Coordinates of C-alpha atoms and ligand atoms in Angstrom, one line a residue:
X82 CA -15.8 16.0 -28.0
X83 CA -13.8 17.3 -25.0
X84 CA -10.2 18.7 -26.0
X85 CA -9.2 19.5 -22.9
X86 CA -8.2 16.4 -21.0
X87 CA -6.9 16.0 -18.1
X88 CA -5.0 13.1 -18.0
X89 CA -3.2 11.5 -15.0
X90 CA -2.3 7.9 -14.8
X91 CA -0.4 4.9 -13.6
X92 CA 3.2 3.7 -14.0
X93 CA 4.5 0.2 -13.1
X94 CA 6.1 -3.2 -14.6
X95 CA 3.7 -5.3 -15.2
X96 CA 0.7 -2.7 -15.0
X97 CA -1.8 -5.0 -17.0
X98 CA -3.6 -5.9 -13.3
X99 CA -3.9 -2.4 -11.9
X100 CA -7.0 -2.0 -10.4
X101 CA -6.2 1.9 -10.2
X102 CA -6.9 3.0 -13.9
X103 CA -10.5 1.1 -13.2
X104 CA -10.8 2.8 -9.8
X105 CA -10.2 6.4 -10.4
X106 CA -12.2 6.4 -13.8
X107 CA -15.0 4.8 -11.7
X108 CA -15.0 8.0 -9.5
X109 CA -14.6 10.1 -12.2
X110 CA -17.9 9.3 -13.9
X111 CA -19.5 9.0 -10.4
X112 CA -18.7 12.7 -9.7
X113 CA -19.4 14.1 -13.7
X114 CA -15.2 14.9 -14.3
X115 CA -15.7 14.1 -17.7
X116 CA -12.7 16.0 -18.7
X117 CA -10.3 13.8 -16.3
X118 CA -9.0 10.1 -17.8
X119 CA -6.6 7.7 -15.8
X120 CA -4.6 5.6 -17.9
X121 CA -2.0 3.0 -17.1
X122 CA 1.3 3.1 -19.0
X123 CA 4.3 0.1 -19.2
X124 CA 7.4 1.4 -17.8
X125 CA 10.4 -0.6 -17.6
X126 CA 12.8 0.9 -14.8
X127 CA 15.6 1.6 -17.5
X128 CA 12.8 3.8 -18.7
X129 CA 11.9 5.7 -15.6
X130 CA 13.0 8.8 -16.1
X131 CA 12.4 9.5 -19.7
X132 CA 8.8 8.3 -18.5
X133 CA 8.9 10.7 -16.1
X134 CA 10.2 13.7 -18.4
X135 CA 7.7 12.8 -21.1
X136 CA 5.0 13.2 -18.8
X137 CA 6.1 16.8 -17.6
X138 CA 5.9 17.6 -21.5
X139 CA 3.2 16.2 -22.3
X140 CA 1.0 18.2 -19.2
X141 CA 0.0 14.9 -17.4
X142 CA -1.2 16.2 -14.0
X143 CA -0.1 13.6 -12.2
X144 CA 0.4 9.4 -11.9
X145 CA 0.7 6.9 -9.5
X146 CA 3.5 4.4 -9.3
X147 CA 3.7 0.7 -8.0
X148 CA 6.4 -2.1 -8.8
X149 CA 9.5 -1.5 -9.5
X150 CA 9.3 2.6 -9.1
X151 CA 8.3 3.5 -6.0
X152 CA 12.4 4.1 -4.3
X153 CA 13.4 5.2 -7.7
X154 CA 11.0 8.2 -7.7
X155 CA 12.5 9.9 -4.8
X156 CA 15.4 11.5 -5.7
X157 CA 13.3 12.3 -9.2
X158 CA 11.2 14.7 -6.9
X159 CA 11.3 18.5 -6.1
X160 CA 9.6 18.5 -3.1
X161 CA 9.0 15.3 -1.0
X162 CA 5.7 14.7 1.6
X163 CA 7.0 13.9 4.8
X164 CA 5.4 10.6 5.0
X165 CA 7.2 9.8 1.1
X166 CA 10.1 11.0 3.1
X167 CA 10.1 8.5 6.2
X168 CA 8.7 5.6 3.8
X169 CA 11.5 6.5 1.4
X170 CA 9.5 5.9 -1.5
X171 CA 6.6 7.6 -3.6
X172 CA 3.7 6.5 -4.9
X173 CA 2.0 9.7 -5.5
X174 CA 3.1 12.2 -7.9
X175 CA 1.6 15.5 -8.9
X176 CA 3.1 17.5 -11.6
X177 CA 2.9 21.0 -10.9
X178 CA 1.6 23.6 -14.1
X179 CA 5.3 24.5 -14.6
X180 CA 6.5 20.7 -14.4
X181 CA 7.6 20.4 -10.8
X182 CA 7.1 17.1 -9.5
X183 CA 5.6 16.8 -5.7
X184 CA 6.3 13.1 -4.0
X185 CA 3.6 11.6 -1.8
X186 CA 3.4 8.4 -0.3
X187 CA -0.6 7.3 0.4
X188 CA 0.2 3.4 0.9
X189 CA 0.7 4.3 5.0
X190 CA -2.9 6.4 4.7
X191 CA -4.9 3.6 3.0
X192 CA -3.8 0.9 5.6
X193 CA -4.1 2.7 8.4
X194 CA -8.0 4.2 7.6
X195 CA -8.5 0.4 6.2
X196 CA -7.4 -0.9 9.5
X197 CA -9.2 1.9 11.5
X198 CA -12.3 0.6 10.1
X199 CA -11.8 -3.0 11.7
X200 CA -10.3 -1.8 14.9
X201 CA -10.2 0.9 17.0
X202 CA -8.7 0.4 19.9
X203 CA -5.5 2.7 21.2
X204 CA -2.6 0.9 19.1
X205 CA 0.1 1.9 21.4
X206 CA -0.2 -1.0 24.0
X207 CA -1.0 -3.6 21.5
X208 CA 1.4 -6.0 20.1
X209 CA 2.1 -5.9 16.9
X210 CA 3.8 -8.2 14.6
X211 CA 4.7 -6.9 10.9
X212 CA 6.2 -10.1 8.4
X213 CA 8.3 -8.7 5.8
X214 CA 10.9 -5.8 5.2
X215 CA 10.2 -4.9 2.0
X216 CA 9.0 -1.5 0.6
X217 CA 5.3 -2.5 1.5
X218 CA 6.2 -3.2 5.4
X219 CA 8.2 0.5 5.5
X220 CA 4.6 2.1 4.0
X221 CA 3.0 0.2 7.1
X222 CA 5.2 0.5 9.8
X223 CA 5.5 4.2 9.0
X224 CA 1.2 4.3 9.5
X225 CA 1.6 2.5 12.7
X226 CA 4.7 4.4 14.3
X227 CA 2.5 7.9 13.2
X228 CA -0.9 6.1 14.7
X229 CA 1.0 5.7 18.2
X230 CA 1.8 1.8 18.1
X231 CA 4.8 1.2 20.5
X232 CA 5.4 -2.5 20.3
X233 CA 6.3 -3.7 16.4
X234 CA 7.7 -7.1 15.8
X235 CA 9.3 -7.3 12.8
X236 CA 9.9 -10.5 11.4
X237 CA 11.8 -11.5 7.8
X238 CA 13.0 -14.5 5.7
X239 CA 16.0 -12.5 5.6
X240 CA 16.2 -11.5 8.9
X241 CA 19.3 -9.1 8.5
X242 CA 16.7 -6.8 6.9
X243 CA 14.6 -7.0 9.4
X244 CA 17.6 -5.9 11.8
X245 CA 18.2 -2.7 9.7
X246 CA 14.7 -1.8 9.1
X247 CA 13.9 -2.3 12.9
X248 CA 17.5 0.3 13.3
X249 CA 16.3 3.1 10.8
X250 CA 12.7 3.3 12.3
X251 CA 14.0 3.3 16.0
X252 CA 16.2 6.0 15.2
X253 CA 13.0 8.0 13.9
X254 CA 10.7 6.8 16.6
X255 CA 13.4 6.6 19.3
X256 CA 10.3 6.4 22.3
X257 CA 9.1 2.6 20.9
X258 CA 9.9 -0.5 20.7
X259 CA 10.4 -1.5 17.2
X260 CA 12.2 -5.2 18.0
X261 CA 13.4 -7.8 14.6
X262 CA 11.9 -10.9 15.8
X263 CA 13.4 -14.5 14.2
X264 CA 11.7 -15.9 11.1
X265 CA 10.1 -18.7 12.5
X266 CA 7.2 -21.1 11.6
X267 CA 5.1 -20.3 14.8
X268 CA 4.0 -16.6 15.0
X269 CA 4.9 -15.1 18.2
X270 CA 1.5 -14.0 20.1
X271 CA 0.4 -10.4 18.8
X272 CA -2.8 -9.3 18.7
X273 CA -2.7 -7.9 15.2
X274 CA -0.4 -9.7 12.6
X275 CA 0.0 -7.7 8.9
X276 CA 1.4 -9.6 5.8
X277 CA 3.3 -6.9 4.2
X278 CA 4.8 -10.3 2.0
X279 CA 4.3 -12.5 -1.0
X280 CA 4.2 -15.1 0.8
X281 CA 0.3 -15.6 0.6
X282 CA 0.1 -14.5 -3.6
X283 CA 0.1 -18.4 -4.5
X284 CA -1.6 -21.0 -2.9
X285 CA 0.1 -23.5 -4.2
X286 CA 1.1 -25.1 -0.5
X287 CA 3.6 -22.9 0.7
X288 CA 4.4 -23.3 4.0
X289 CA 1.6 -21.2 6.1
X290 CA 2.8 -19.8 9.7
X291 CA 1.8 -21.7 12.2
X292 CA -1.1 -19.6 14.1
X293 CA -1.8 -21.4 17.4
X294 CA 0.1 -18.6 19.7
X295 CA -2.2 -15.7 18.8
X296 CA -4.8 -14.8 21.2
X297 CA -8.5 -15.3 19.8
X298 CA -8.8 -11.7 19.4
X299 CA -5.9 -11.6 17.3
X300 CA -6.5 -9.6 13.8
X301 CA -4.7 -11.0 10.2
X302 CA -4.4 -8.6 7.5
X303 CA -2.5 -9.1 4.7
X304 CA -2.4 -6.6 2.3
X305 CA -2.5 -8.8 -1.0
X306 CA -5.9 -8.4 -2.1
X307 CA -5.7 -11.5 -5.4
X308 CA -6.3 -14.1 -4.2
X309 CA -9.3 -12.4 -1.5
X310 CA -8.0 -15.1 1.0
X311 CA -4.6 -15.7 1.0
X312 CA -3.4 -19.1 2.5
X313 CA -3.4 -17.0 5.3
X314 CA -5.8 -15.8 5.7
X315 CA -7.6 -18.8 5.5
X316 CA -5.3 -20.3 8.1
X317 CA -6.5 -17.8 10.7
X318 CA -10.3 -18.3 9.4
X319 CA -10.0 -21.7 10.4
X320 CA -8.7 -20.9 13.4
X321 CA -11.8 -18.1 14.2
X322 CA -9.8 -15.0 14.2
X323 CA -10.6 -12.0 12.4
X324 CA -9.2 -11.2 9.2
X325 CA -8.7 -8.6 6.5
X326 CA -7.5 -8.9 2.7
X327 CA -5.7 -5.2 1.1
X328 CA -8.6 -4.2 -1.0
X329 CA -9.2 -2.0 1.4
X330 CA -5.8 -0.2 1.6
X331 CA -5.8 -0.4 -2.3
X332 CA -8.9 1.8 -1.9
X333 CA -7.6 4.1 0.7
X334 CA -4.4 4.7 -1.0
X335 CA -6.0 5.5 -4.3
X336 CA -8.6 7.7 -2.3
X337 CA -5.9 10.0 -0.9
X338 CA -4.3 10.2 -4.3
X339 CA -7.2 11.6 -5.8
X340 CA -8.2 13.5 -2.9
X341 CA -4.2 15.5 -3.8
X342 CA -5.5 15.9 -7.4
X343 CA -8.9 16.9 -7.3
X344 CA -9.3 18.3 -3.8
X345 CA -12.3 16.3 -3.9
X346 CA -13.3 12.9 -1.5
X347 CA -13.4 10.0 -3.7
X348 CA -16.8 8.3 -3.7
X349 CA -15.4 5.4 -1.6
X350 CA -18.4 3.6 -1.5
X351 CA -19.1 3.6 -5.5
X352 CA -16.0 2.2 -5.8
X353 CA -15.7 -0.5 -3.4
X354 CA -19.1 -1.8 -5.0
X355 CA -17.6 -1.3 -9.2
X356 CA -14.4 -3.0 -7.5
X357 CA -15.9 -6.2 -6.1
X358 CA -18.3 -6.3 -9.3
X359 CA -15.7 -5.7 -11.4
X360 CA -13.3 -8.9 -9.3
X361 CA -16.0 -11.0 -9.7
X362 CA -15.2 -11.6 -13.3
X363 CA -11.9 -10.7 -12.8
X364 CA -11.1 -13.5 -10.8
X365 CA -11.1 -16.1 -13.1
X366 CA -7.8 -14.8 -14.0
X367 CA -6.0 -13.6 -11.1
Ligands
ATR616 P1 7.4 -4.9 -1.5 O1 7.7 -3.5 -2.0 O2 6.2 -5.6 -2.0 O3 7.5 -5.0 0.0 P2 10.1 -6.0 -1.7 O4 10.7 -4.8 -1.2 O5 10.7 -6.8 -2.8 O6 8.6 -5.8 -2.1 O7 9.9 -7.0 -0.4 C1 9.4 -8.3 -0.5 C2 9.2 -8.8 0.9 O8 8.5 -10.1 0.8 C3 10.5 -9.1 1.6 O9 10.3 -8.9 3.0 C4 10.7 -10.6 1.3 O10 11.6 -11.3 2.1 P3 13.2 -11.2 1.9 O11 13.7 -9.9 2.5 O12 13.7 -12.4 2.7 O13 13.4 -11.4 0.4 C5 9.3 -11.1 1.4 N1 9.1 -12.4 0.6 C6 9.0 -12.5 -0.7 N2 8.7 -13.8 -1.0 C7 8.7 -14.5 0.1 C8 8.4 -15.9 0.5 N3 8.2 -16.8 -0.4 N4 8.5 -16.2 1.8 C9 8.7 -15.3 2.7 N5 8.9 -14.0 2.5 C10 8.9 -13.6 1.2

């Protein structure tokens, strides 16, 4: 028996399909941390900070957070990452011996290695186009802005969101084009389209973009990872372009995090394989 724990863990409403708990203890038996657990815990956003005081008591090293948390986090912090900074939210926390709390933001890291993986070609003279406005599209436009890409489309259901998002990034990347583009049904050509939306999560016939302007080289990547093909995805399958689900960026992301706790590489490998084992019988329910 092991009385020294060290626990870490993540923190999200719902929680019940994090992958992350799975992921991390995966890689914690790979490399022997037998004193390390990774739990996930139900907060409710009325409960955030209590959460987040409770764990500073209780010596929790440190926790991830998704849904609804990540902008509430930051002004929790003591010290903010840069990247957490530009993203303006945190999804990485470590909790310092004497209960500081350090804000990092890894969701920008695990798209951009994911997507360095699939293409590597100079982003800066490529055309981008980036659907949604959301917390998720700030994490990947961030990545992409650091990486050196110069021309973002930006395209939203609401499209005054777009607008401002487009503004705020513009004013920190003031070199590069970052341009709101209308919310239509046809995609305007771009050679590398990223679904940071919910659009593709059901596949109950919603509308799918219309795909016939993108070159063939085009790449999709949507960063929903349940279902594995979005409708999507699947649109631009049929149409022979290459495509790209999040699992991916869910690993990357939760690589970096433990690479800030453990100083260690997570066995990337180990866990891609325990992950698509373990989403074989996961999705019957997802
Ligand atoms: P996240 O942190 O996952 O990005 P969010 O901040 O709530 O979550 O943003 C959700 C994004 O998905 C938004 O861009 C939203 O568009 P609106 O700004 O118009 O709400 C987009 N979205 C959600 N459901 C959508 C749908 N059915 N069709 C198109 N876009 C959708």
């Amino acid at each position: 028996m092991n009385n020294t724990i060290r626990l870490l863990g993540v923190i999200g409403d719902p929680i019940h399909h994090s992958l992350s708990p799975f992921m991390h203890n995966l890689a914690y038996a790979e490399l022997g941390m037998s004193d390390r657990q990774y739990l996930p815990f139900h907060v409710r956003a009325e409960n955030l900070t209590a959460a987040v005081r409770g764990m500073q008591a209780l010596g929790i090293e440190g926790f991830n957070a998704t849904i609804p948390h990540k902008e509430q986090l930051v002004p929790l912090m003591d010290e903010l990452d840069p990247m957490a900074r530009l993203i303006g939210a945190v999804n990485t926390v470590v909790i310092r011996p004497d209960g500081g709390l350090i804000g990092y933001n890894t969701d920008g890291y695990g798209f951009l290695t994911d997507l360095r993986g699939l293409f590597t070609e100079p982003l800066h003279d490529l055309e981008i186009l980036v659907l949604g406005a959301g917390g998720a599209a700030r994490g990947v436009l961030a990545a992409l802005l650091q990486a050196g890409a110069n021309r973002i489309g930006l395209m939203n259901r609401t499209h005054d969101r777009a607008v401002t998002l487009a503004q705020e990034f513009s004013r920190h990347f003031p070199d590069r084009r970052v341009m709101p583009v209308p919310w239509t049904r046809t995609l305007p050509a771009s050679r590398l389209v990223i679904n940071t939306t919910s659009l593709g999560m059901d596949s109950s016939g919603e509308t799918v973009p219309d795909l016939s302007g993108l070159p063939e080289s085009a790449l999709v990547y949507d960063i929903v990872y349940a279902p594995p093909l979005t409708p999507l995805l699947a649109a631009a399958q049929a149409r022979g372009l290459q495509v790209e689900n999040g699992l991916g960026m869910l690993i990357h992301q939760g690589a970096k995090a433990f690479e800030i706790w453990t100083g260690q590489p997570m066995p990337v490998a180990a866990v891609r394989r325990g992950l698509k084992e373990q989403r074989g019988v996961m999705s019957l329910v997802v």
